[in-house]
PDB file of C-alpha atoms and ligand atoms in Angstrom:
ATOM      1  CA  UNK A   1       0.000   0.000   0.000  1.00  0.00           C
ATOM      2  CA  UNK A   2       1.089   3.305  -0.558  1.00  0.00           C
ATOM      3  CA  UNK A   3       0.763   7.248   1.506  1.00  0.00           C
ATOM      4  CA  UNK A   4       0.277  10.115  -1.396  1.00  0.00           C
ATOM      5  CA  UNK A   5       1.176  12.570   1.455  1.00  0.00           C
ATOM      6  CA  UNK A   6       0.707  15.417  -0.872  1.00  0.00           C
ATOM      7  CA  UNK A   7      -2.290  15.775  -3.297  1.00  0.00           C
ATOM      8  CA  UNK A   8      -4.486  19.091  -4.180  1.00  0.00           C
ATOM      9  CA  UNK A   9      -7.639  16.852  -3.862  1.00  0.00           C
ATOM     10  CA  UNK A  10      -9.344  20.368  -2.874  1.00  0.00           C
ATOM     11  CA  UNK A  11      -8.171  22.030  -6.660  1.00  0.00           C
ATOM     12  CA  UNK A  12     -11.196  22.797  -8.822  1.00  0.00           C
ATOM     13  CA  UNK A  13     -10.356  19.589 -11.188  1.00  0.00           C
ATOM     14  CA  UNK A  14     -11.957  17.578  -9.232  1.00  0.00           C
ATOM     15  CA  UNK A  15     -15.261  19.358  -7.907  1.00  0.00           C
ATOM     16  CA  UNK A  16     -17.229  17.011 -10.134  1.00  0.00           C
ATOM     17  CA  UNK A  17     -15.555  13.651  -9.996  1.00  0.00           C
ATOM     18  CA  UNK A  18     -13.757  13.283  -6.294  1.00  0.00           C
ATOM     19  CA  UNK A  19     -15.483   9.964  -5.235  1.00  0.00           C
ATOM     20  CA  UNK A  20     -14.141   8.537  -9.106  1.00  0.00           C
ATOM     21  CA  UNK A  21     -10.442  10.137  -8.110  1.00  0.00           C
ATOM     22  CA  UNK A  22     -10.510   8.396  -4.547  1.00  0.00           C
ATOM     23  CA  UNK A  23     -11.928   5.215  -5.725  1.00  0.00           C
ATOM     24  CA  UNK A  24      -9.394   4.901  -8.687  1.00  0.00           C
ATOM     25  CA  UNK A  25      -6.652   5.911  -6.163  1.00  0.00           C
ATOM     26  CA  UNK A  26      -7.722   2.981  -3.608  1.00  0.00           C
ATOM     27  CA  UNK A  27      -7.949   0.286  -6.807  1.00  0.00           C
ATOM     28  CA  UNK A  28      -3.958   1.528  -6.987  1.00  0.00           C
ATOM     29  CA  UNK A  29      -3.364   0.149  -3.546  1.00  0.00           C
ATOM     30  CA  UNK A  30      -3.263   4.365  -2.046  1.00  0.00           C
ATOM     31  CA  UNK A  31      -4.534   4.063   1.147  1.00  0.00           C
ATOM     32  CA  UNK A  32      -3.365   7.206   3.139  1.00  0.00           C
ATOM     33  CA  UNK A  33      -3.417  10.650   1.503  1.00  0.00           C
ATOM     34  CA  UNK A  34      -2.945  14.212   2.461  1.00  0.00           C
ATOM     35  CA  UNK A  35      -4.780  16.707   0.946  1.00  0.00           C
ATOM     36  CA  UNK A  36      -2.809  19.842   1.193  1.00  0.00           C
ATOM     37  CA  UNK A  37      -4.385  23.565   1.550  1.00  0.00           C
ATOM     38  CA  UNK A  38      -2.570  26.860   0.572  1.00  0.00           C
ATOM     39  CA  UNK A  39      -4.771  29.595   1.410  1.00  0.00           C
ATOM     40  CA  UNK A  40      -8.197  29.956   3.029  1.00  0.00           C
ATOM     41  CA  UNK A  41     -10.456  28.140   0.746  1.00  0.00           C
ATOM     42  CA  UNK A  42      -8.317  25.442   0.172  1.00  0.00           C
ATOM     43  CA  UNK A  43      -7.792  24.613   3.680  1.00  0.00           C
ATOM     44  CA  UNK A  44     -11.222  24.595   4.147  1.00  0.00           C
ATOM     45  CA  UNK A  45     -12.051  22.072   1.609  1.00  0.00           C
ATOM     46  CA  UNK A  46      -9.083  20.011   2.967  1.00  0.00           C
ATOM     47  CA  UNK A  47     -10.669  19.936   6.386  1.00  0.00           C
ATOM     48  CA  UNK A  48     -14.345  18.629   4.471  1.00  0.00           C
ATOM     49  CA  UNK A  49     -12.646  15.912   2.316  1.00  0.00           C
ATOM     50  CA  UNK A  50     -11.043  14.589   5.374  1.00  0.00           C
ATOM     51  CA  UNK A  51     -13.299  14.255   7.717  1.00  0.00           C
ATOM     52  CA  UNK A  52     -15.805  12.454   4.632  1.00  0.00           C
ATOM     53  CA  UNK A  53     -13.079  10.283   3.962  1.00  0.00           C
ATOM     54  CA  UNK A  54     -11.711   7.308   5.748  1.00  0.00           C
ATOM     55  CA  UNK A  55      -7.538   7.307   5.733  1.00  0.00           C
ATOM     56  CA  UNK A  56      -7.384  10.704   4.408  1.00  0.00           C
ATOM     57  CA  UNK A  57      -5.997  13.441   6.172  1.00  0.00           C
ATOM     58  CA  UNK A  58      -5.916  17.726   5.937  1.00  0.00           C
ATOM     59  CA  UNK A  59      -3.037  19.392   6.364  1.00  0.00           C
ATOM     60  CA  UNK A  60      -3.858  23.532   6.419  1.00  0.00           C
ATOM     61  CA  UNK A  61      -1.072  26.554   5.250  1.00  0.00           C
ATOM     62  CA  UNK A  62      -0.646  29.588   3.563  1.00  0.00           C
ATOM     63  CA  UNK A  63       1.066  29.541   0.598  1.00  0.00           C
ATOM     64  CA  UNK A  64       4.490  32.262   0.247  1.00  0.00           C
ATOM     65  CA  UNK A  65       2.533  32.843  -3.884  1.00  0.00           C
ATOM     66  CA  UNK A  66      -0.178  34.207  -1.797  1.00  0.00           C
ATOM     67  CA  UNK A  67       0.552  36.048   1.033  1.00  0.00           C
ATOM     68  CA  UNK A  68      -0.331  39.682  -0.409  1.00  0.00           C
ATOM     69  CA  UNK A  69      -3.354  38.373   0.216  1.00  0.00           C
ATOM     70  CA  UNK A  70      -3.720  36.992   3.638  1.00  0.00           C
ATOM     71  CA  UNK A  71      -4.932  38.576   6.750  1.00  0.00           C
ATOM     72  CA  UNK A  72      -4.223  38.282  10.366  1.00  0.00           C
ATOM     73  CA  UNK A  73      -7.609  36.463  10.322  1.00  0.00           C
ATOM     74  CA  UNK A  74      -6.607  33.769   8.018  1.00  0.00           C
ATOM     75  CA  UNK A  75      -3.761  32.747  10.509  1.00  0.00           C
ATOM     76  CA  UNK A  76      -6.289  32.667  13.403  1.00  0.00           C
ATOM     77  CA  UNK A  77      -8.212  30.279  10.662  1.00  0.00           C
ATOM     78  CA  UNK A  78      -5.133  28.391  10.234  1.00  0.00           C
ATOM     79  CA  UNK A  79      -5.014  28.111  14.347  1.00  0.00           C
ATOM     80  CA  UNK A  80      -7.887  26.979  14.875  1.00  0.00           C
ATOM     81  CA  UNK A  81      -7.602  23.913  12.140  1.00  0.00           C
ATOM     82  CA  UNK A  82      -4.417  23.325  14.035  1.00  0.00           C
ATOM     83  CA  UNK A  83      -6.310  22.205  16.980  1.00  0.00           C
ATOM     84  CA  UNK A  84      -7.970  19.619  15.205  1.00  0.00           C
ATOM     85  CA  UNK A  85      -6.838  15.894  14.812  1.00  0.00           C
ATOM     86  CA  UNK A  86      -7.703  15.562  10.663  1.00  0.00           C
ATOM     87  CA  UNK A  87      -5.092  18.414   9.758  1.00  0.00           C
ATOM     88  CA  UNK A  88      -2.009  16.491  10.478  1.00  0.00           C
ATOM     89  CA  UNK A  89       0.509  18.949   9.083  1.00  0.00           C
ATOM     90  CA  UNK A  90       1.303  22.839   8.621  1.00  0.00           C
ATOM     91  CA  UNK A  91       1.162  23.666   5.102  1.00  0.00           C
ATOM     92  CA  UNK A  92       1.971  23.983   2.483  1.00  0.00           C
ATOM     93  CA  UNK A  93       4.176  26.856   3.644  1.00  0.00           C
ATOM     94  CA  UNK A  94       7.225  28.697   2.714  1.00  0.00           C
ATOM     95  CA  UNK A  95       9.328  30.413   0.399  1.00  0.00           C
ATOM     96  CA  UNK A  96       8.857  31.061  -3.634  1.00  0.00           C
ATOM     97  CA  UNK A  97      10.485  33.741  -5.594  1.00  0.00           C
ATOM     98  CA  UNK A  98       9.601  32.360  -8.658  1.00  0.00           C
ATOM     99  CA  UNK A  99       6.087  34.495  -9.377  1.00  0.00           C
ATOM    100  CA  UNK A 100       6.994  37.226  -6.036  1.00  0.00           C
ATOM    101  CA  UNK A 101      10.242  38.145  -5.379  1.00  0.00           C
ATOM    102  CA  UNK A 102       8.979  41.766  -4.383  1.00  0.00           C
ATOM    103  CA  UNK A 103       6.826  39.835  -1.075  1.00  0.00           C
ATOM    104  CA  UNK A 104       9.913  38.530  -0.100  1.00  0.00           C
ATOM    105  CA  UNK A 105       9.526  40.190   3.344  1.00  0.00           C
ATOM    106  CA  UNK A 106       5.997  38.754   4.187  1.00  0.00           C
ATOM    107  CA  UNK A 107       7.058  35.980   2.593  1.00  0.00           C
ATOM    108  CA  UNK A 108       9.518  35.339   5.789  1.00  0.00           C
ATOM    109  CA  UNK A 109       6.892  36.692   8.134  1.00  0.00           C
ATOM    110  CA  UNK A 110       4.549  33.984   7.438  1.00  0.00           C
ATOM    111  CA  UNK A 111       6.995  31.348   7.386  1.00  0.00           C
ATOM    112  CA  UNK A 112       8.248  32.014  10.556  1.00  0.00           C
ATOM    113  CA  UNK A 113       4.900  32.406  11.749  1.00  0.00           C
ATOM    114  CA  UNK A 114       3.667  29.229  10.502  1.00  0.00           C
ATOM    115  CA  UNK A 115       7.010  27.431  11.884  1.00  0.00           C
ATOM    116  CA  UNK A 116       5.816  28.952  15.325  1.00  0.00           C
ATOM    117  CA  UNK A 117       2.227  26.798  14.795  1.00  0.00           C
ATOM    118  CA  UNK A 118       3.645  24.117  13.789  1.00  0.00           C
ATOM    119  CA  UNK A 119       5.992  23.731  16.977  1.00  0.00           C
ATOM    120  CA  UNK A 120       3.213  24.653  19.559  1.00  0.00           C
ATOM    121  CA  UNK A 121       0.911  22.132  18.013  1.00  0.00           C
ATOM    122  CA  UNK A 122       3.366  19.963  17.521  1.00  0.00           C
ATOM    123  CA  UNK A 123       2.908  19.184  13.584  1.00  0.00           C
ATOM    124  CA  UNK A 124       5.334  18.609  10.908  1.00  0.00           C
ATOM    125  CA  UNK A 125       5.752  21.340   8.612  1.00  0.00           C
ATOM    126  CA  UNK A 126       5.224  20.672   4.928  1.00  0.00           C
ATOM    127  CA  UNK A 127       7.788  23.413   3.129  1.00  0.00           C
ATOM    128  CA  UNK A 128       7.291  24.712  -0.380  1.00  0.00           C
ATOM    129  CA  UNK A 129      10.848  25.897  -2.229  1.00  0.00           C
ATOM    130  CA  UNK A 130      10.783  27.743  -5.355  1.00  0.00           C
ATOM    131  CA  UNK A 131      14.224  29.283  -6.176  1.00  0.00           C
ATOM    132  CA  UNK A 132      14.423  30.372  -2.073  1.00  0.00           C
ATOM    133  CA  UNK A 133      16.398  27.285  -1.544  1.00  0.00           C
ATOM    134  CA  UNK A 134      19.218  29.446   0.843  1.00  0.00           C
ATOM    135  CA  UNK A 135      16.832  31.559   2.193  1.00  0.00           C
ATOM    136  CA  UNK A 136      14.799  28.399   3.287  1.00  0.00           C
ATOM    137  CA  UNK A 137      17.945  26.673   4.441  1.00  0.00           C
ATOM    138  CA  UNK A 138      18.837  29.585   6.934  1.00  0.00           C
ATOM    139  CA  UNK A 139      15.193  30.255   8.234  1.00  0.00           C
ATOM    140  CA  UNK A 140      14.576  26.393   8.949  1.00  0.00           C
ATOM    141  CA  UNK A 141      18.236  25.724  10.607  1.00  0.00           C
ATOM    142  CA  UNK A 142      18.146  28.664  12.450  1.00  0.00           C
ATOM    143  CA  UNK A 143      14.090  27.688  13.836  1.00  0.00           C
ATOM    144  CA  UNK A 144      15.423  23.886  13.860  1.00  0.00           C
ATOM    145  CA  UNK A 145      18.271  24.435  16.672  1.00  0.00           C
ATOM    146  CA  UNK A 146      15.442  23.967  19.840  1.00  0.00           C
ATOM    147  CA  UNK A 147      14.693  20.906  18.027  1.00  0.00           C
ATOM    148  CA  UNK A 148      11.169  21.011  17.856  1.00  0.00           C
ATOM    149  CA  UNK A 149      11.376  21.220  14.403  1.00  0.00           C
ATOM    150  CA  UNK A 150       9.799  18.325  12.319  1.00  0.00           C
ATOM    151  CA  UNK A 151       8.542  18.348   8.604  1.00  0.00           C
ATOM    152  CA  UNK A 152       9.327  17.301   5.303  1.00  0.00           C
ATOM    153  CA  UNK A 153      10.737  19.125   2.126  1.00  0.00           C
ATOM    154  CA  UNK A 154       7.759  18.761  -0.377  1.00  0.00           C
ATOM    155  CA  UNK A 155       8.339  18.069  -4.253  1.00  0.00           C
ATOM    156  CA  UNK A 156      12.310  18.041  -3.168  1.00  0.00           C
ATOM    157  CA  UNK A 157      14.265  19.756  -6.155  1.00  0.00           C
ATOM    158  CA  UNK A 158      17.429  20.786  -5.021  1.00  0.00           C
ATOM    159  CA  UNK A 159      20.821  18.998  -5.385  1.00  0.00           C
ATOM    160  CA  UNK A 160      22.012  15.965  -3.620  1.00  0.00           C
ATOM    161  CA  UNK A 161      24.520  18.253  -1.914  1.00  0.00           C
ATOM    162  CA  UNK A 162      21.417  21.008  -0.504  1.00  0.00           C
ATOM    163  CA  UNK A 163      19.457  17.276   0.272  1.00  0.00           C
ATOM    164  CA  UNK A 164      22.158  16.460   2.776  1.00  0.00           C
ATOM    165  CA  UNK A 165      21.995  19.634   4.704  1.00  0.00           C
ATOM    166  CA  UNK A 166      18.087  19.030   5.055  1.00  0.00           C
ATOM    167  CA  UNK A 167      18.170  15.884   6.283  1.00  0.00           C
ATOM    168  CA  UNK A 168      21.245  17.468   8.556  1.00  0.00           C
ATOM    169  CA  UNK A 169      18.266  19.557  10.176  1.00  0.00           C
ATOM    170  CA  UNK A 170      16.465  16.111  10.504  1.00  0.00           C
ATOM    171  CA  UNK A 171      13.634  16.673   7.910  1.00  0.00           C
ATOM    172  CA  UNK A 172      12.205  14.607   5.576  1.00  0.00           C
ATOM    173  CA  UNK A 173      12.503  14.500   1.693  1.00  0.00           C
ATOM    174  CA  UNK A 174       9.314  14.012  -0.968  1.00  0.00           C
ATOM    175  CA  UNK A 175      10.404  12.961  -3.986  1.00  0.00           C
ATOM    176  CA  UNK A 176       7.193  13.334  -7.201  1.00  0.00           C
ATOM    177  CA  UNK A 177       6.305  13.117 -10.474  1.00  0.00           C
ATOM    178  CA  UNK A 178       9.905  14.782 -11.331  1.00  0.00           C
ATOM    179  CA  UNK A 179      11.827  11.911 -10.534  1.00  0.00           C
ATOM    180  CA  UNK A 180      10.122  10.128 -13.904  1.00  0.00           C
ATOM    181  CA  UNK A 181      11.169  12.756 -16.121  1.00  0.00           C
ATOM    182  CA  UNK A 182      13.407  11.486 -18.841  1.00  0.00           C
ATOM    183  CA  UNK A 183      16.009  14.609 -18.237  1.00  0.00           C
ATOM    184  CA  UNK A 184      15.588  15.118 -14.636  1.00  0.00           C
ATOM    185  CA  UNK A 185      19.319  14.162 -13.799  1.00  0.00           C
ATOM    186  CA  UNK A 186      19.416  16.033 -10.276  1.00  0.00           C
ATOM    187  CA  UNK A 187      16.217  14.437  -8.827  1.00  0.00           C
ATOM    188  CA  UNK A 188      17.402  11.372  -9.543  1.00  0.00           C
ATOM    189  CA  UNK A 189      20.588  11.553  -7.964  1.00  0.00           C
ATOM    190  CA  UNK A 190      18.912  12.879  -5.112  1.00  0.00           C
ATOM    191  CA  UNK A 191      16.369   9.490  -5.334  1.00  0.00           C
ATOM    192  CA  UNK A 192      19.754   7.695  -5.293  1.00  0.00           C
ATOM    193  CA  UNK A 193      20.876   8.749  -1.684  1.00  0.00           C
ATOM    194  CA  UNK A 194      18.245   9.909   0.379  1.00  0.00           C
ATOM    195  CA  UNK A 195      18.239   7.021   3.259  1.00  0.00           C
ATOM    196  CA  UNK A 196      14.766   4.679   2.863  1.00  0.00           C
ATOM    197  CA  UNK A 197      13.978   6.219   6.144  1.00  0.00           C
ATOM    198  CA  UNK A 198      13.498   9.744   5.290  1.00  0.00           C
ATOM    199  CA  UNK A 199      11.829   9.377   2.125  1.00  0.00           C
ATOM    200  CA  UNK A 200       8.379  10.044   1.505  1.00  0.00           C
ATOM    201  CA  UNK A 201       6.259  10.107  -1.870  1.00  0.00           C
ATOM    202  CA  UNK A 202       3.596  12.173  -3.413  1.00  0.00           C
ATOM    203  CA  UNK A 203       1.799  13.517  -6.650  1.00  0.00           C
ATOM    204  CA  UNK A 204       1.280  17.103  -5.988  1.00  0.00           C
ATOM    205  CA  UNK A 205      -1.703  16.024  -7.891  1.00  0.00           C
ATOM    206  CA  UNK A 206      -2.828  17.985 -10.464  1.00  0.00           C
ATOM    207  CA  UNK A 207       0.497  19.263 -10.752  1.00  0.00           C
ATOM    208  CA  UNK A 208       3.509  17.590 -12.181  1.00  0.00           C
ATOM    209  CA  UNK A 209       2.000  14.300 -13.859  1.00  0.00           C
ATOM    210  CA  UNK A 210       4.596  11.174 -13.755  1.00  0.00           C
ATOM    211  CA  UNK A 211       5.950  10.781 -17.342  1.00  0.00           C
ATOM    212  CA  UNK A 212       4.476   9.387 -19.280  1.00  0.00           C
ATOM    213  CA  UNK A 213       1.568  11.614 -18.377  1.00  0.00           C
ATOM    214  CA  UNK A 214       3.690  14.639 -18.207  1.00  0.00           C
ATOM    215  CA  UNK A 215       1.802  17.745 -19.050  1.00  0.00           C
ATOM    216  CA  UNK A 216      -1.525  16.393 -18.051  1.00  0.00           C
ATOM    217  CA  UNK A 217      -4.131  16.303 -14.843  1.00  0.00           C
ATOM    218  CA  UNK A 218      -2.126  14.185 -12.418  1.00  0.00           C
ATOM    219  CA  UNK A 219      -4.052  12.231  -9.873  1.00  0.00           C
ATOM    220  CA  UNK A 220      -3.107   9.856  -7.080  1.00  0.00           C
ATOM    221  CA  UNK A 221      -3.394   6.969  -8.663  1.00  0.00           C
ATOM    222  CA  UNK A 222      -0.158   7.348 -10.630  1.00  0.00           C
ATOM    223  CA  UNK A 223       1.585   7.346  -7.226  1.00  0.00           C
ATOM    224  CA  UNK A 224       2.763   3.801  -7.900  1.00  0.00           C
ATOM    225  CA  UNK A 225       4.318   4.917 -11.516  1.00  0.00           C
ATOM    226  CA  UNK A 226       6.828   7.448  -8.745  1.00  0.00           C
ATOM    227  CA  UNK A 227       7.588   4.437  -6.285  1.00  0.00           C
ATOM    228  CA  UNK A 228       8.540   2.245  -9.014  1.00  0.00           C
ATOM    229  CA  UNK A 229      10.734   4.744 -10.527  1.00  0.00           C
ATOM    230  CA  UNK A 230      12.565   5.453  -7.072  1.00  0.00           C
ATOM    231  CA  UNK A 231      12.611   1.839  -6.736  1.00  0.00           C
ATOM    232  CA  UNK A 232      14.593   1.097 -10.054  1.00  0.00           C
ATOM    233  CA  UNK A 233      16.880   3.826  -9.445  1.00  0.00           C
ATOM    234  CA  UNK A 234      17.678   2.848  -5.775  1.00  0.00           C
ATOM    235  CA  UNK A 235      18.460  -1.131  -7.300  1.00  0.00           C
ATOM    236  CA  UNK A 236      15.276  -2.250  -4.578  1.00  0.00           C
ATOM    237  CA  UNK A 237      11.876  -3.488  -5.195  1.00  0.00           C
ATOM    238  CA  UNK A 238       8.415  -1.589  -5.588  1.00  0.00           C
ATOM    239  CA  UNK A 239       7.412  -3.574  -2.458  1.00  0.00           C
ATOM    240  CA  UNK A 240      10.340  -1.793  -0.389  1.00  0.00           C
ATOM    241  CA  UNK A 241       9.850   1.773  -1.776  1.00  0.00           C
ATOM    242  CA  UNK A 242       5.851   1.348  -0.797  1.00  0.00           C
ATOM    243  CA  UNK A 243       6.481  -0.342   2.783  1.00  0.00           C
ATOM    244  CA  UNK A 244       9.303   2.301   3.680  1.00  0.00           C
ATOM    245  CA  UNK A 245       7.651   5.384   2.630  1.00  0.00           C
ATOM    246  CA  UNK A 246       4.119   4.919   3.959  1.00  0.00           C
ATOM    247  CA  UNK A 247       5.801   3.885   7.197  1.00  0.00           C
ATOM    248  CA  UNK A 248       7.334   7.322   7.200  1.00  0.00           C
ATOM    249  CA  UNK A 249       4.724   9.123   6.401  1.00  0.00           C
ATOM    250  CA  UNK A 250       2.595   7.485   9.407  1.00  0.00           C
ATOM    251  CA  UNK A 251       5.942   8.339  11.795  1.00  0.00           C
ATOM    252  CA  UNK A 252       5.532  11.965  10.514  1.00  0.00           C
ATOM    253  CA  UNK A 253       1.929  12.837   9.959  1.00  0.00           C
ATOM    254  CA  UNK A 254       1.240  10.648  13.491  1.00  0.00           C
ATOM    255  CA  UNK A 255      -1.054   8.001  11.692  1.00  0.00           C
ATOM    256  CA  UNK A 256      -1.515   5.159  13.700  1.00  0.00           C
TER     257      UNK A 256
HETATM  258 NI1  LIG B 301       1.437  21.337  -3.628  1.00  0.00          NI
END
């Protein structure tokens, strides 16, 4: 069986057809799944599919793409989901100066604000890094040195050499649809030595479709096209790749 711990079940694609998405993920042997808010609506929805949903789990976060947007309000939202056993994680959250380099500032104000949640209600953070990778490094080693610090590095695409110092700081690596792309050289490598126990897999779902269904609506049940990717390139079996990562994600997102 297998833990998508990252899928955008709450995106608009799949307003019409959830029930067909969930069934066709559980026919694929996905049993656990996150589905992952970034910004007030989305969280909301998160926290409904969860709670209808047997094995699937919320986690709630404002997004660093958005924050011109949010309000002292939304963070009290984002509190008060916190408090609640279905949202398991905080995020997604972080840095991205791919779209808004100029919200840089707020950027880091809601990070660290969000890191601050995530250690009082003791859940794992679920970071988002668009070309912030150093910026992200300094923020989460300098919040990581109490030790309270848990979380995972979602849709990991930084080098082996940045992967090291993450797991350093004792967080966890997702590896996604990425790692199946015929040119992606540096994901790979980073497939190739992340330890078995800090891995975790995901879709991003509808993002970032597993070749060969890059460039289309991604869904979880393509999860097991990832595992068996990481699985050649580590020399293991499928079996191995599934067992190890959905036993991390339980250890992180406290599934028993
Ligand atoms: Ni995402």
């Amino acid at each position: 069986m297998y833990y998508d711990t990252h899928a955008h079940l709450n995106a608009d694609n799949y307003q019409g057809n959830l029930q067909k998405i969930i069934n066709e993920a559980r026919d694929h042997k996905v049993k656990y799944l996150n589905v992952v808010g970034f910004n007030p609506k989305t969280n909301r929805l998160a926290n409904q599919i969860a709670l209808n949903n047997a094995n699937i789990y919320a986690t709630c976060g404002l997004h660093p793409s958005e924050v011109q947007n949010f309000t002292n309000k939304d963070l009290a939202d984002l509190e008060s989901y916190l408090k609640q056993d279905i949202t398991v994680a905080v995020g997604e959250c972080g840095l991205d100066y791919h779209w808004h380099k100029e919200t840089k500032m707020i950027q880091f104000e809601f990070f660290e604000k969000q890191i601050k949640l995530a250690k009082k209600y003791q859940k794992p953070l679920i970071i988002h890094v668009r070309d912030a990778i150093n910026d992200s490094y300094e923020i989460l080693k300098e919040t990581s040195s109490d030790g309270l610090l848990k979380g995972v590095m979602h849709c990991f695409s930084g080098s082996k050499e940045m992967a090291v110092k993450f797991l350093d700081l004792g967080l966890y690596l997702s590896l996604g649809g990425p790692v199946t792309f015929k040119n992606a050289i540096v994901p790979k490598e980073v497939a190739k030595i992340v330890p078995l126990d800090k891995l975790i897999i995901e879709t991003d779902c509808p993002y970032l479709a597993p070749h060969p269904y890059r460039g289309k609506e991604n869904k979880p049940s393509y999860l097991p096209i990832i595992a068996t990717e990481i699985a050649k390139i580590k020399g293991i079996s499928v079996e191995e790749v599934a067992y190890y990562t959905t036993e991390n994600g339980k250890k992180l997102f406290k599934i028993l």
